[in-house]
Tab-separated table of C-alpha atoms in Angstrom:
chain	number	residue	atom	x	y	z
A	1	MET	CA	-204.565	82.025	43.175
A	2	GLU	CA	-204.099	79.075	40.802
A	3	LEU	CA	-204.605	79.553	37.078
A	4	ILE	CA	-206.703	76.711	35.617
A	5	CYS	CA	-206.517	76.488	31.826
A	6	PRO	CA	-208.419	74.573	29.159
A	7	ALA	CA	-207.068	72.044	26.675
A	8	GLY	CA	-209.073	70.349	23.947
A	9	THR	CA	-206.069	68.633	22.389
A	10	PRO	CA	-202.570	67.539	23.437
A	11	ALA	CA	-201.151	70.490	21.475
A	12	SER	CA	-203.314	72.879	23.494
A	13	LEU	CA	-202.271	71.193	26.725
A	14	GLU	CA	-198.626	71.780	25.890
A	15	ALA	CA	-199.374	75.355	24.848
A	16	ALA	CA	-201.103	75.998	28.180
A	17	VAL	CA	-198.206	74.516	30.146
A	18	GLU	CA	-195.695	76.627	28.229
A	19	ALA	CA	-197.824	79.763	28.708
A	20	GLY	CA	-197.817	79.457	32.481
A	21	ALA	CA	-200.805	77.410	33.600
A	22	ASP	CA	-200.843	76.027	37.149
A	23	ALA	CA	-203.290	73.327	36.109
A	24	ILE	CA	-204.937	72.123	32.898
A	25	TYR	CA	-208.430	70.707	32.576
A	26	CYS	CA	-209.382	68.385	29.754
A	27	GLY	CA	-211.640	65.445	28.975
A	28	PHE	CA	-212.036	62.196	27.103
A	29	ARG	CA	-213.175	61.955	23.517
A	30	ASP	CA	-216.723	60.865	24.370
A	31	GLU	CA	-219.981	61.980	25.949
A	32	THR	CA	-218.563	61.927	29.488
A	33	ASN	CA	-217.262	65.455	29.137
A	34	ALA	CA	-219.197	68.622	28.399
A	35	ARG	CA	-217.078	69.595	25.377
A	36	ASN	CA	-217.722	66.538	23.211
A	37	PHE	CA	-217.037	68.301	19.909
A	38	PRO	CA	-215.765	66.886	16.583
A	39	GLY	CA	-212.000	66.411	16.437
A	40	LEU	CA	-211.558	67.442	20.053
A	41	ASN	CA	-210.463	65.803	23.319
A	42	PHE	CA	-208.154	63.072	24.492
A	43	SER	CA	-207.773	59.360	23.938
A	44	ARG	CA	-206.679	57.340	26.976
A	45	GLU	CA	-203.110	57.237	25.643
A	46	GLU	CA	-203.078	60.973	24.899
A	47	LEU	CA	-204.256	61.691	28.444
A	48	ARG	CA	-201.523	59.539	29.960
A	49	LYS	CA	-198.881	61.301	27.874
A	50	GLY	CA	-200.414	64.720	28.536
A	51	ILE	CA	-200.406	64.174	32.300
A	52	ALA	CA	-196.804	62.973	32.182
A	53	PHE	CA	-195.803	66.082	30.184
A	54	ALA	CA	-197.628	68.408	32.570
A	55	HIS	CA	-196.173	66.759	35.657
A	56	ARG	CA	-192.654	67.063	34.256
A	57	HIS	CA	-193.285	70.816	34.189
A	58	GLY	CA	-194.874	70.933	37.638
A	59	VAL	CA	-198.380	71.460	36.266
A	60	LYS	CA	-201.476	69.569	37.429
A	61	VAL	CA	-204.091	67.969	35.163
A	62	LEU	CA	-207.759	67.910	36.107
A	63	VAL	CA	-210.010	65.586	34.099
A	64	ALA	CA	-213.557	66.741	33.437
A	65	ILE	CA	-216.072	63.897	33.498
A	66	ASN	CA	-218.849	66.374	33.944
A	67	THR	CA	-221.910	65.193	32.061
A	68	PHE	CA	-224.790	63.374	33.726
A	69	ALA	CA	-224.625	59.590	33.368
A	70	ARG	CA	-227.243	58.096	31.103
A	71	ALA	CA	-229.384	55.297	32.534
A	72	GLY	CA	-228.212	51.943	31.212
A	73	SER	CA	-224.776	53.244	30.210
A	74	PHE	CA	-223.215	54.068	33.558
A	75	GLU	CA	-220.211	51.887	32.739
A	76	LEU	CA	-219.041	54.608	30.307
A	77	TRP	CA	-218.769	57.114	33.160
A	78	GLN	CA	-217.279	54.499	35.513
A	79	ALA	CA	-214.613	53.673	32.928
A	80	ALA	CA	-213.824	57.356	32.480
A	81	VAL	CA	-213.336	57.758	36.250
A	82	ASP	CA	-211.186	54.617	36.490
A	83	ASP	CA	-209.058	55.493	33.470
A	84	ALA	CA	-208.510	59.105	34.523
A	85	ALA	CA	-207.458	57.979	38.000
A	86	ALA	CA	-205.142	55.336	36.522
A	87	ALA	CA	-203.598	57.928	34.196
A	88	GLY	CA	-202.567	59.975	37.221
A	89	ALA	CA	-205.119	62.788	37.118
A	90	ASP	CA	-204.594	65.254	39.937
A	91	ALA	CA	-208.353	65.709	40.276
A	92	LEU	CA	-211.588	64.651	38.632
A	93	ILE	CA	-214.175	67.313	37.847
A	94	LEU	CA	-217.586	65.712	38.298
A	95	ALA	CA	-221.208	66.862	38.283
A	96	ASP	CA	-223.398	63.785	38.419
A	97	LEU	CA	-224.293	62.429	41.886
A	98	ALA	CA	-223.925	58.800	40.802
A	99	THR	CA	-220.537	59.487	39.250
A	100	LEU	CA	-219.392	61.370	42.355
A	101	ASP	CA	-220.599	58.487	44.513
A	102	TYR	CA	-218.788	55.914	42.360
A	103	ALA	CA	-215.548	57.924	42.282
A	104	SER	CA	-215.524	58.570	46.032
A	105	ARG	CA	-216.092	54.885	46.855
A	106	ARG	CA	-213.864	53.345	44.188
A	107	HIS	CA	-211.028	55.853	44.447
A	108	PRO	CA	-211.181	57.242	48.001
A	109	ASP	CA	-207.815	58.956	47.693
A	110	GLN	CA	-208.632	60.680	44.410
A	111	ARG	CA	-209.176	64.408	44.697
A	112	LEU	CA	-212.671	65.357	43.508
A	113	HIS	CA	-213.858	68.742	42.263
A	114	VAL	CA	-217.525	69.659	41.780
A	115	SER	CA	-218.084	70.831	38.212
A	116	VAL	CA	-219.846	74.066	37.364
A	117	GLN	CA	-222.382	71.752	35.722
A	118	ALA	CA	-223.547	70.703	39.207
A	119	GLY	CA	-224.811	74.232	39.785
A	120	ALA	CA	-223.685	74.327	43.437
A	121	ALA	CA	-224.339	77.987	44.203
A	122	ASN	CA	-224.823	78.146	47.974
A	123	PRO	CA	-223.032	76.890	51.120
A	124	ASP	CA	-225.641	74.214	51.862
A	125	ALA	CA	-225.293	72.622	48.433
A	126	ILE	CA	-221.515	72.746	48.680
A	127	ARG	CA	-221.581	71.264	52.185
A	128	PHE	CA	-223.557	68.321	50.789
A	129	TYR	CA	-220.887	67.573	48.168
A	130	VAL	CA	-218.145	67.854	50.791
A	131	GLU	CA	-219.859	65.636	53.369
A	132	ALA	CA	-221.250	63.048	50.941
A	133	PHE	CA	-218.321	62.647	48.568
A	134	GLY	CA	-215.351	64.388	50.149
A	135	ALA	CA	-215.265	67.051	47.433
A	136	ARG	CA	-212.236	69.309	47.843
A	137	ARG	CA	-213.176	72.087	45.453
A	138	VAL	CA	-216.296	73.501	43.833
A	139	VAL	CA	-216.374	75.365	40.537
A	140	LEU	CA	-218.912	78.102	41.158
A	141	PRO	CA	-221.644	78.891	38.613
A	142	ARG	CA	-221.368	82.191	36.799
A	143	VAL	CA	-224.417	83.604	38.589
A	144	LEU	CA	-222.716	85.022	41.660
A	145	ASN	CA	-221.385	88.454	42.470
A	146	VAL	CA	-218.195	88.895	44.455
A	147	MET	CA	-220.000	89.501	47.760
A	148	GLU	CA	-221.906	86.238	47.337
A	149	ILE	CA	-218.684	84.417	46.484
A	150	ALA	CA	-217.036	85.834	49.623
A	151	THR	CA	-219.955	84.565	51.711
A	152	ILE	CA	-219.724	81.102	50.158
A	153	VAL	CA	-215.976	80.962	50.784
A	154	ARG	CA	-216.499	82.015	54.404
A	155	GLU	CA	-219.215	79.444	55.062
A	156	SER	CA	-217.780	76.491	53.132
A	157	ASP	CA	-215.123	73.981	54.092
A	158	CYS	CA	-214.102	73.650	50.467
A	159	GLU	CA	-211.891	75.411	47.925
A	160	THR	CA	-213.591	77.551	45.290
A	161	GLU	CA	-212.784	78.053	41.621
A	162	VAL	CA	-214.378	80.749	39.466
A	163	PHE	CA	-214.366	81.561	35.760
A	164	VAL	CA	-212.472	84.684	34.744
A	165	PHE	CA	-212.410	84.543	30.951
A	166	GLY	CA	-214.268	83.002	28.012
A	167	GLY	CA	-217.742	81.980	26.962
A	168	LEU	CA	-220.690	82.589	29.222
A	169	CYS	CA	-223.693	80.349	29.760
A	170	VAL	CA	-227.117	81.797	30.492
A	171	MET	CA	-226.625	81.134	34.176
A	172	GLU	CA	-228.484	77.835	34.215
A	173	GLU	CA	-225.435	75.615	34.023
A	174	GLY	CA	-226.306	71.935	34.316
A	175	ARG	CA	-229.964	72.726	33.945
A	176	CYS	CA	-230.145	74.323	30.513
A	177	SER	CA	-232.467	72.587	28.053
A	178	LEU	CA	-232.277	75.041	25.154
A	179	SER	CA	-229.957	72.833	23.092
A	180	SER	CA	-232.081	69.766	23.878
A	181	TYR	CA	-235.189	71.600	22.767
A	182	ALA	CA	-233.730	72.424	19.372
A	183	THR	CA	-231.617	69.331	18.655
A	184	GLY	CA	-232.392	66.571	21.154
A	185	LYS	CA	-228.799	66.822	22.424
A	186	SER	CA	-227.496	68.799	25.373
A	187	PRO	CA	-224.239	69.630	27.145
A	188	ASN	CA	-225.600	67.949	30.255
A	189	MET	CA	-226.303	64.538	28.748
A	190	ASN	CA	-224.319	64.360	25.506
A	191	GLY	CA	-221.562	66.877	26.144
A	192	VAL	CA	-222.608	69.082	23.251
A	193	CYS	CA	-224.311	72.443	23.431
A	194	SER	CA	-225.731	73.263	20.004
A	195	PRO	CA	-223.919	70.355	18.304
A	196	ALA	CA	-222.073	71.290	15.127
A	197	SER	CA	-223.902	68.517	13.261
A	198	ASP	CA	-227.140	70.448	13.805
A	199	VAL	CA	-225.770	73.881	12.866
A	200	ALA	CA	-226.019	75.368	9.385
A	201	TYR	CA	-225.193	78.734	7.869
A	202	THR	CA	-226.910	80.070	4.773
A	203	GLU	CA	-226.518	83.291	2.836
A	204	ARG	CA	-229.507	85.201	1.545
A	205	ASP	CA	-229.642	88.775	0.261
A	206	GLY	CA	-226.229	89.566	1.690
A	207	ARG	CA	-227.066	88.304	5.163
A	208	ILE	CA	-225.830	85.131	6.822
A	209	SER	CA	-228.424	83.179	8.764
A	210	SER	CA	-227.548	80.552	11.344
A	211	THR	CA	-229.893	77.679	12.052
A	212	LEU	CA	-229.853	75.129	14.849
A	213	GLY	CA	-231.870	71.957	14.426
A	214	GLY	CA	-233.768	73.667	11.629
A	215	PHE	CA	-234.671	76.724	13.720
A	216	THR	CA	-233.329	80.028	12.443
A	217	ILE	CA	-231.676	81.539	15.496
A	218	ASN	CA	-229.785	84.535	14.167
A	219	SER	CA	-229.011	86.590	11.105
A	220	PHE	CA	-225.973	88.780	10.598
A	221	GLY	CA	-225.552	91.714	8.280
A	222	LYS	CA	-222.180	92.316	6.656
A	223	ASN	CA	-221.042	94.680	9.404
A	224	GLU	CA	-222.164	92.647	12.394
A	225	LEU	CA	-219.880	90.580	14.609
A	226	ALA	CA	-220.918	86.993	15.298
A	227	GLY	CA	-221.304	84.718	18.294
A	228	TYR	CA	-221.695	81.003	18.847
A	229	PRO	CA	-224.753	79.436	17.173
A	230	THR	CA	-226.566	78.717	20.430
A	231	LEU	CA	-230.200	79.420	21.247
A	232	CYS	CA	-229.159	81.516	24.245
A	233	LYS	CA	-227.363	83.824	21.833
A	234	GLY	CA	-230.138	83.849	19.271
A	235	ARG	CA	-232.224	86.881	18.443
A	236	PHE	CA	-235.936	86.691	19.079
A	237	ALA	CA	-238.992	88.704	18.038
A	238	THR	CA	-241.164	89.709	21.000
A	239	PRO	CA	-244.076	92.114	21.481
A	240	LYS	CA	-241.554	94.573	22.969
A	241	GLY	CA	-239.143	94.343	20.063
A	242	SER	CA	-236.572	92.079	18.485
A	243	GLY	CA	-233.064	91.322	19.638
A	244	TYR	CA	-230.962	89.346	22.068
A	245	ILE	CA	-233.086	88.240	25.017
A	246	PHE	CA	-230.983	85.757	26.974
A	247	GLU	CA	-227.481	86.944	26.229
A	248	GLU	CA	-225.553	88.994	23.708
A	249	PRO	CA	-222.486	87.507	22.016
A	250	VAL	CA	-219.901	88.610	24.583
A	251	SER	CA	-217.137	86.877	26.527
A	252	LEU	CA	-216.394	87.046	30.221
A	253	ASP	CA	-213.307	89.123	31.015
A	254	ALA	CA	-212.964	89.436	34.776
A	255	ALA	CA	-209.338	90.633	34.823
A	256	VAL	CA	-210.405	93.809	36.587
A	257	MET	CA	-212.118	91.710	39.278
A	258	LEU	CA	-209.049	89.668	40.244
A	259	PRO	CA	-208.147	91.748	43.330
A	260	ALA	CA	-211.713	91.437	44.619
A	261	LEU	CA	-211.804	87.702	43.901
A	262	ARG	CA	-208.494	87.275	45.710
A	263	ASP	CA	-209.799	89.240	48.694
A	264	ALA	CA	-212.949	87.094	48.647
A	265	GLY	CA	-210.746	84.054	49.251
A	266	VAL	CA	-211.106	82.324	45.893
A	267	THR	CA	-208.582	79.493	45.421
A	268	ALA	CA	-208.441	79.196	41.643
A	269	LEU	CA	-209.257	81.127	38.476
A	270	LYS	CA	-210.578	79.268	35.468
A	271	ILE	CA	-210.313	80.101	31.779
A	272	GLU	CA	-213.100	78.723	29.587
A	273	GLY	CA	-212.434	77.375	26.094
A	274	ARG	CA	-211.553	73.732	25.588
A	275	GLN	CA	-213.126	74.067	22.128
A	276	ARG	CA	-210.728	76.840	21.151
A	277	GLY	CA	-207.460	76.543	19.201
A	278	ARG	CA	-203.986	76.617	20.707
A	279	ALA	CA	-203.552	80.246	19.605
A	280	TYR	CA	-206.357	81.193	22.010
A	281	ILE	CA	-204.975	78.992	24.773
A	282	ALA	CA	-201.456	80.404	24.520
A	283	GLU	CA	-202.528	84.041	24.331
A	284	VAL	CA	-205.198	83.970	27.038
A	285	VAL	CA	-203.134	81.922	29.486
A	286	ARG	CA	-200.069	84.128	28.974
A	287	SER	CA	-202.148	87.251	29.472
A	288	PHE	CA	-203.668	86.040	32.738
A	289	ARG	CA	-200.307	84.770	33.975
A	290	ASP	CA	-198.923	88.277	33.422
A	291	ILE	CA	-201.912	89.854	35.169
A	292	LEU	CA	-201.494	87.539	38.165
A	293	SER	CA	-197.770	88.346	38.327
A	294	GLY	CA	-198.662	92.019	38.261
A	295	LEU	CA	-201.237	91.493	40.989
A	296	ASP	CA	-198.530	90.041	43.230
A	297	LYS	CA	-196.644	93.323	42.748
A	298	GLY	CA	-199.673	95.417	43.590
A	299	GLN	CA	-200.623	96.207	39.978
A	300	THR	CA	-204.153	95.841	38.621
A	301	ALA	CA	-205.412	95.362	35.061
A	302	SER	CA	-208.424	97.115	33.551
A	303	SER	CA	-209.024	94.163	31.209
A	304	ALA	CA	-207.162	91.156	29.862
A	305	GLY	CA	-206.643	92.964	26.543
A	306	LEU	CA	-207.893	89.956	24.647
A	307	ALA	CA	-210.443	91.615	22.412
A	308	ALA	CA	-209.632	89.572	19.343
A	309	MET	CA	-210.298	86.345	21.228
A	310	ALA	CA	-213.687	87.356	22.633
A	311	GLU	CA	-217.072	86.334	21.318
A	312	GLY	CA	-218.488	89.367	19.542
A	313	GLN	CA	-215.061	90.909	20.247
A	314	THR	CA	-216.618	92.242	23.419
A	315	GLY	CA	-215.842	91.619	27.083
A	316	THR	CA	-217.992	91.799	30.203
A	317	VAL	CA	-217.471	91.211	33.934
A	318	GLY	CA	-220.698	89.211	33.861
A	319	ALA	CA	-222.385	88.696	37.238
A	320	TYR	CA	-219.398	89.646	39.357
A	321	ARG	CA	-220.719	93.205	39.756
A	322	LYS	CA	-224.373	92.192	39.668
A	323	SER	CA	-226.448	94.213	42.124
A	324	TRP	CA	-229.787	92.515	41.505
A	325	ARG	CA	-230.991	89.127	42.706
B	1	MET	CA	-229.512	95.264	25.857
B	2	ARG	CA	-225.723	95.758	25.905
B	3	ASP	CA	-224.050	95.345	29.263
B	4	PRO	CA	-222.739	98.708	30.507
B	5	GLU	CA	-219.571	96.915	31.638
B	6	THR	CA	-218.717	95.777	28.133
B	7	THR	CA	-215.685	96.988	26.242
B	8	GLU	CA	-215.406	97.001	22.438
B	9	LEU	CA	-212.298	95.289	21.154
B	10	GLN	CA	-210.421	94.698	17.835
B	11	GLY	CA	-207.665	92.532	16.166
B	12	LEU	CA	-207.565	90.894	12.729
B	13	PRO	CA	-205.322	89.236	10.123
B	14	PRO	CA	-204.135	91.221	7.101
B	15	ARG	CA	-205.543	90.835	3.618
B	16	LEU	CA	-203.410	90.450	0.493
B	17	PRO	CA	-203.395	93.542	-1.736
B	18	GLN	CA	-205.777	93.459	-4.673
B	19	TRP	CA	-202.954	94.050	-7.164
B	20	LEU	CA	-201.491	90.691	-6.161
B	21	ALA	CA	-204.783	88.918	-6.814
B	22	ARG	CA	-205.031	90.653	-10.194
B	23	ALA	CA	-201.437	89.734	-11.019
B	24	VAL	CA	-201.851	86.014	-10.347
B	25	ALA	CA	-205.371	85.729	-11.806
B	26	PRO	CA	-204.261	85.021	-15.416
B	27	LEU	CA	-201.753	82.340	-14.360
B	28	PRO	CA	-202.672	78.713	-15.097
B	29	LEU	CA	-203.432	76.502	-12.095
B	30	ALA	CA	-202.074	73.280	-13.583
B	31	PRO	CA	-198.440	73.910	-12.503
B	32	LEU	CA	-199.676	74.168	-8.894
B	33	GLN	CA	-201.038	70.623	-8.897
B	34	PRO	CA	-197.796	68.616	-8.502
B	35	ALA	CA	-196.625	70.859	-5.638
B	36	LEU	CA	-200.014	70.625	-3.899
B	37	ALA	CA	-200.126	66.851	-4.311
B	38	LEU	CA	-196.586	66.485	-2.944
B	39	MET	CA	-197.345	68.739	0.020
B	40	LEU	CA	-200.511	66.837	0.924
B	41	ALA	CA	-198.785	63.469	0.568
B	42	ARG	CA	-196.013	64.650	2.914
B	43	ILE	CA	-198.539	65.932	5.468
B	44	SER	CA	-200.499	62.701	5.259
B	45	ARG	CA	-197.355	60.628	5.924
B	46	ALA	CA	-195.835	62.890	8.577
B	47	TYR	CA	-198.995	63.502	10.602
B	48	PRO	CA	-201.064	60.284	10.613
B	49	GLU	CA	-202.748	61.373	13.860
B	50	LEU	CA	-204.697	63.883	11.766
B	51	TYR	CA	-206.887	61.022	10.595
B	52	ASP	CA	-207.591	59.879	14.121
B	53	ARG	CA	-209.088	63.288	14.907
B	54	LEU	CA	-210.876	63.623	11.567
B	55	GLY	CA	-212.576	60.249	12.081
B	56	GLU	CA	-215.557	59.817	9.770
B	57	HIS	CA	-214.934	63.272	8.295
B	58	ALA	CA	-211.703	62.135	6.586
B	59	GLU	CA	-213.749	60.886	3.632
B	60	LYS	CA	-215.475	64.237	3.071
B	61	ARG	CA	-214.756	66.897	0.443
B	62	PHE	CA	-213.676	70.276	1.772
B	63	GLY	CA	-213.472	73.588	-0.021
B	64	ILE	CA	-210.733	75.979	1.169
B	65	ASP	CA	-211.314	79.430	-0.265
B	66	PRO	CA	-208.737	82.193	0.321
B	67	THR	CA	-211.039	85.116	-0.378
B	68	ASP	CA	-208.207	87.471	-1.304
B	69	LEU	CA	-206.887	85.168	-4.048
B	70	PRO	CA	-208.524	84.371	-7.409
B	71	PHE	CA	-208.506	80.615	-6.828
B	72	ALA	CA	-209.461	78.050	-4.183
B	73	PHE	CA	-208.712	74.457	-3.217
B	74	VAL	CA	-210.726	71.273	-2.986
B	75	LEU	CA	-209.354	68.943	-0.331
B	76	GLU	CA	-210.199	65.268	0.162
B	77	PRO	CA	-208.101	64.054	3.129
B	78	LYS	CA	-208.918	60.340	2.523
B	79	PRO	CA	-206.405	58.154	4.436
B	80	GLY	CA	-203.748	56.757	2.133
B	81	ARG	CA	-205.083	58.514	-0.963
B	82	PRO	CA	-205.478	62.210	-0.158
B	83	VAL	CA	-206.350	64.568	-2.991
B	84	VAL	CA	-206.073	68.347	-3.316
B	85	ARG	CA	-206.630	70.449	-6.406
B	86	ALA	CA	-206.685	74.143	-7.195
B	87	VAL	CA	-209.860	75.498	-8.810
B	88	ARG	CA	-211.017	78.887	-10.051
B	89	GLU	CA	-214.246	78.584	-8.063
B	90	LEU	CA	-215.403	76.037	-5.522
B	91	PRO	CA	-217.715	73.491	-7.155
B	92	GLU	CA	-221.197	72.576	-5.960
B	93	GLY	CA	-221.675	69.520	-3.785
B	94	LEU	CA	-218.781	69.955	-1.354
B	95	ASP	CA	-219.419	68.707	2.164
B	96	ALA	CA	-217.991	71.829	3.813
B	97	SER	CA	-216.309	75.063	2.765
B	98	ILE	CA	-214.090	77.368	4.787
B	99	ARG	CA	-213.643	80.907	3.490
B	100	GLY	CA	-211.308	83.629	4.704
B	101	PRO	CA	-208.224	85.677	3.792
B	102	LEU	CA	-205.091	83.665	3.052
B	103	ALA	CA	-203.234	85.024	6.095
B	104	GLY	CA	-206.112	83.959	8.332
B	105	LEU	CA	-206.304	80.458	6.868
B	106	ILE	CA	-202.538	79.954	7.052
B	107	GLY	CA	-202.401	81.458	10.542
B	108	MET	CA	-205.141	79.119	11.706
B	109	ALA	CA	-203.288	76.115	10.248
B	110	GLU	CA	-200.039	77.250	11.893
B	111	GLY	CA	-201.726	77.923	15.225
B	112	THR	CA	-201.132	81.680	15.260
B	113	PHE	CA	-204.821	82.558	14.756
B	114	ASP	CA	-207.783	81.062	16.599
B	115	GLY	CA	-210.560	79.833	14.300
B	116	ASP	CA	-213.387	80.858	16.630
B	117	ALA	CA	-211.930	84.353	16.991
B	118	LEU	CA	-211.805	84.726	13.203
B	119	PHE	CA	-215.382	83.459	13.030
B	120	PHE	CA	-216.568	85.965	15.653
B	121	SER	CA	-214.975	88.829	13.710
B	122	ARG	CA	-216.595	87.607	10.447
B	123	VAL	CA	-213.168	87.187	8.850
B	124	LEU	CA	-213.739	83.455	8.453
B	125	TRP	CA	-216.910	81.705	7.420
B	126	VAL	CA	-218.058	78.097	7.178
B	127	GLU	CA	-220.693	76.622	4.910
B	128	GLY	CA	-222.099	73.099	4.703
B	129	ASP	CA	-221.196	70.412	7.220
B	130	VAL	CA	-220.075	72.439	10.243
B	131	ALA	CA	-219.086	69.311	12.189
B	132	ALA	CA	-216.713	68.269	9.383
B	133	ALA	CA	-215.202	71.760	9.238
B	134	LEU	CA	-214.695	71.773	13.024
B	135	ALA	CA	-213.077	68.339	12.963
B	136	LEU	CA	-210.677	69.493	10.225
B	137	ARG	CA	-209.835	72.667	12.124
B	138	ASN	CA	-209.210	70.781	15.386
B	139	ALA	CA	-207.178	68.040	13.688
B	140	ILE	CA	-204.886	70.552	11.985
B	141	ASP	CA	-204.571	72.643	15.135
B	142	ASP	CA	-203.468	69.622	17.154
B	143	ALA	CA	-201.084	68.307	14.492
B	144	ARG	CA	-198.794	71.386	14.619
B	145	ILE	CA	-197.801	70.925	10.989
B	146	ASP	CA	-194.346	72.256	10.170
B	147	PHE	CA	-195.256	73.818	6.835
B	148	ASP	CA	-191.730	75.045	6.137
B	149	ASN	CA	-190.421	71.497	6.387
B	150	ILE	CA	-193.345	70.071	4.435
B	151	LEU	CA	-192.920	72.573	1.629
B	152	LEU	CA	-189.162	72.551	1.249
B	153	GLY	CA	-187.842	69.512	3.107
B	154	GLY	CA	-184.068	69.815	3.487
B	155	PHE	CA	-184.221	73.493	2.649
B	156	ALA	CA	-186.402	74.074	5.719
B	157	PRO	CA	-183.924	76.258	7.668
B	158	LEU	CA	-183.559	78.582	4.682
B	159	ALA	CA	-187.304	78.356	4.109
B	160	THR	CA	-187.966	79.330	7.717
B	161	ARG	CA	-185.907	82.486	7.331
B	162	LEU	CA	-187.625	83.306	4.050
B	163	SER	CA	-191.108	82.611	5.381
B	164	ASP	CA	-190.424	84.674	8.517
B	165	ALA	CA	-189.460	87.577	6.302
B	166	LEU	CA	-192.569	87.034	4.182
B	167	ARG	CA	-194.781	86.885	7.274
B	168	LYS	CA	-193.359	90.179	8.501
B	169	ARG	CA	-194.137	91.658	5.108
B	170	VAL	CA	-197.698	90.265	5.131
B	171	ARG	CA	-198.301	91.480	8.688
B	172	SER	CA	-197.341	94.956	7.618
B	173	LEU	CA	-200.245	94.940	5.157
B	174	PRO	CA	-203.447	96.663	6.250
B	175	ALA	CA	-205.814	94.561	8.374
B	176	LEU	CA	-209.263	93.774	7.134
B	177	PRO	CA	-211.465	96.825	7.651
B	178	GLY	CA	-213.138	96.085	10.952
B	179	GLY	CA	-213.077	92.382	10.191
B	180	ARG	CA	-216.260	92.741	8.270
B	181	ALA	CA	-215.038	91.803	4.800
B	182	TRP	CA	-216.249	88.398	3.678
B	183	ASN	CA	-217.392	86.827	0.427
């Protein structure tokens, strides 16, 4: 199985290559990619140099252009596709139908991957992307258990890629409107979930409160671990009590699931975290490279041992062992 | 409700001993200024790409507060005319402040600690303009600043050996208790 690793900066890209990535995914410094955060991402020149560096080390670069094109500004997404192809990207990771259509017509030889943002979670949806646009790989949403993934692999004429470590969405990837509701900006359209410009932290009576777009979404006592300031990880008061409703601050750690994912026929394993620093990239990539090497020798890991890197310093196997539907 | 598959995990930077903070507290800050100014000027010249990543945030005023030391820094990265000064306490009106133990702040700047991981563990905290703080963090992380060379120039090889020894000493200090200490 290939190890697909994130890079938010050229330094992170080099760190991922040196740590043992098979492929790196990254994006441009604009709203065409779903990690459009301050100080992050690649200029056109940085991408060209990054791809050249990766290729010298036998590593592929996949360019995420995975937001949904805004009406009246499609040229921004077209330019991103053209420039990534010209820079020598090994694949483009796309979600938007119009962008997929443009890329498949304009660059028929360019390998296309379907982003997790497309939410393609069944063989029929995947078949559509393959037949309509020649998609070669689909990044599966984090809603599926291993049995469902095995079924999809069996019934699809397309490679599959699944997340194995990092932040979790609330299983509505590409369709989540929580950030839009609070701030008017979303990962789907603007590339920012809970944009930093709309986040604030305030201290009162020894507690830190986080607000998003003016809404108080969480409050931490001195002894509590923190998570990202997103609505999905906010705490809510309900008639049945107060607490986390959508998701607790935890990170996916599917190291223990790797043998099952391999047996299911998964092609590639993806690490989340383009917004993270190069310390995270180096440590997580190295850890999963070691686990994969061990797997080849018949060894299995109980976890990636990356507690310090995890949101809330807690790991979960997420939906991979889910028994409900 | 907590996922039954979850596993609790740990891992934190060390904190300087309190006796060290007490020992340096009476010292004047003025002698620090020339060294700080020289260091920032060198960084500004050697790593111009920092400003590309900082973008509009380069004109903002940042507070850097090592919570285990009795002083802090005010940083204004402004292209061509950067300013840094040591202060006893961070003043009001800063655009953004980043607080955490010295080892965590240095480790984040050197790329040995991940800023988000320190944030999750409550070791590091941000106040004010979070976008500006993120841009600064990402710009420094990408720049891969060689602090030994910046600090001591031609003495860098010797400095590297000394700083490696110092880092080993700092790492041997006790970690923050559960990562829950913050100011």
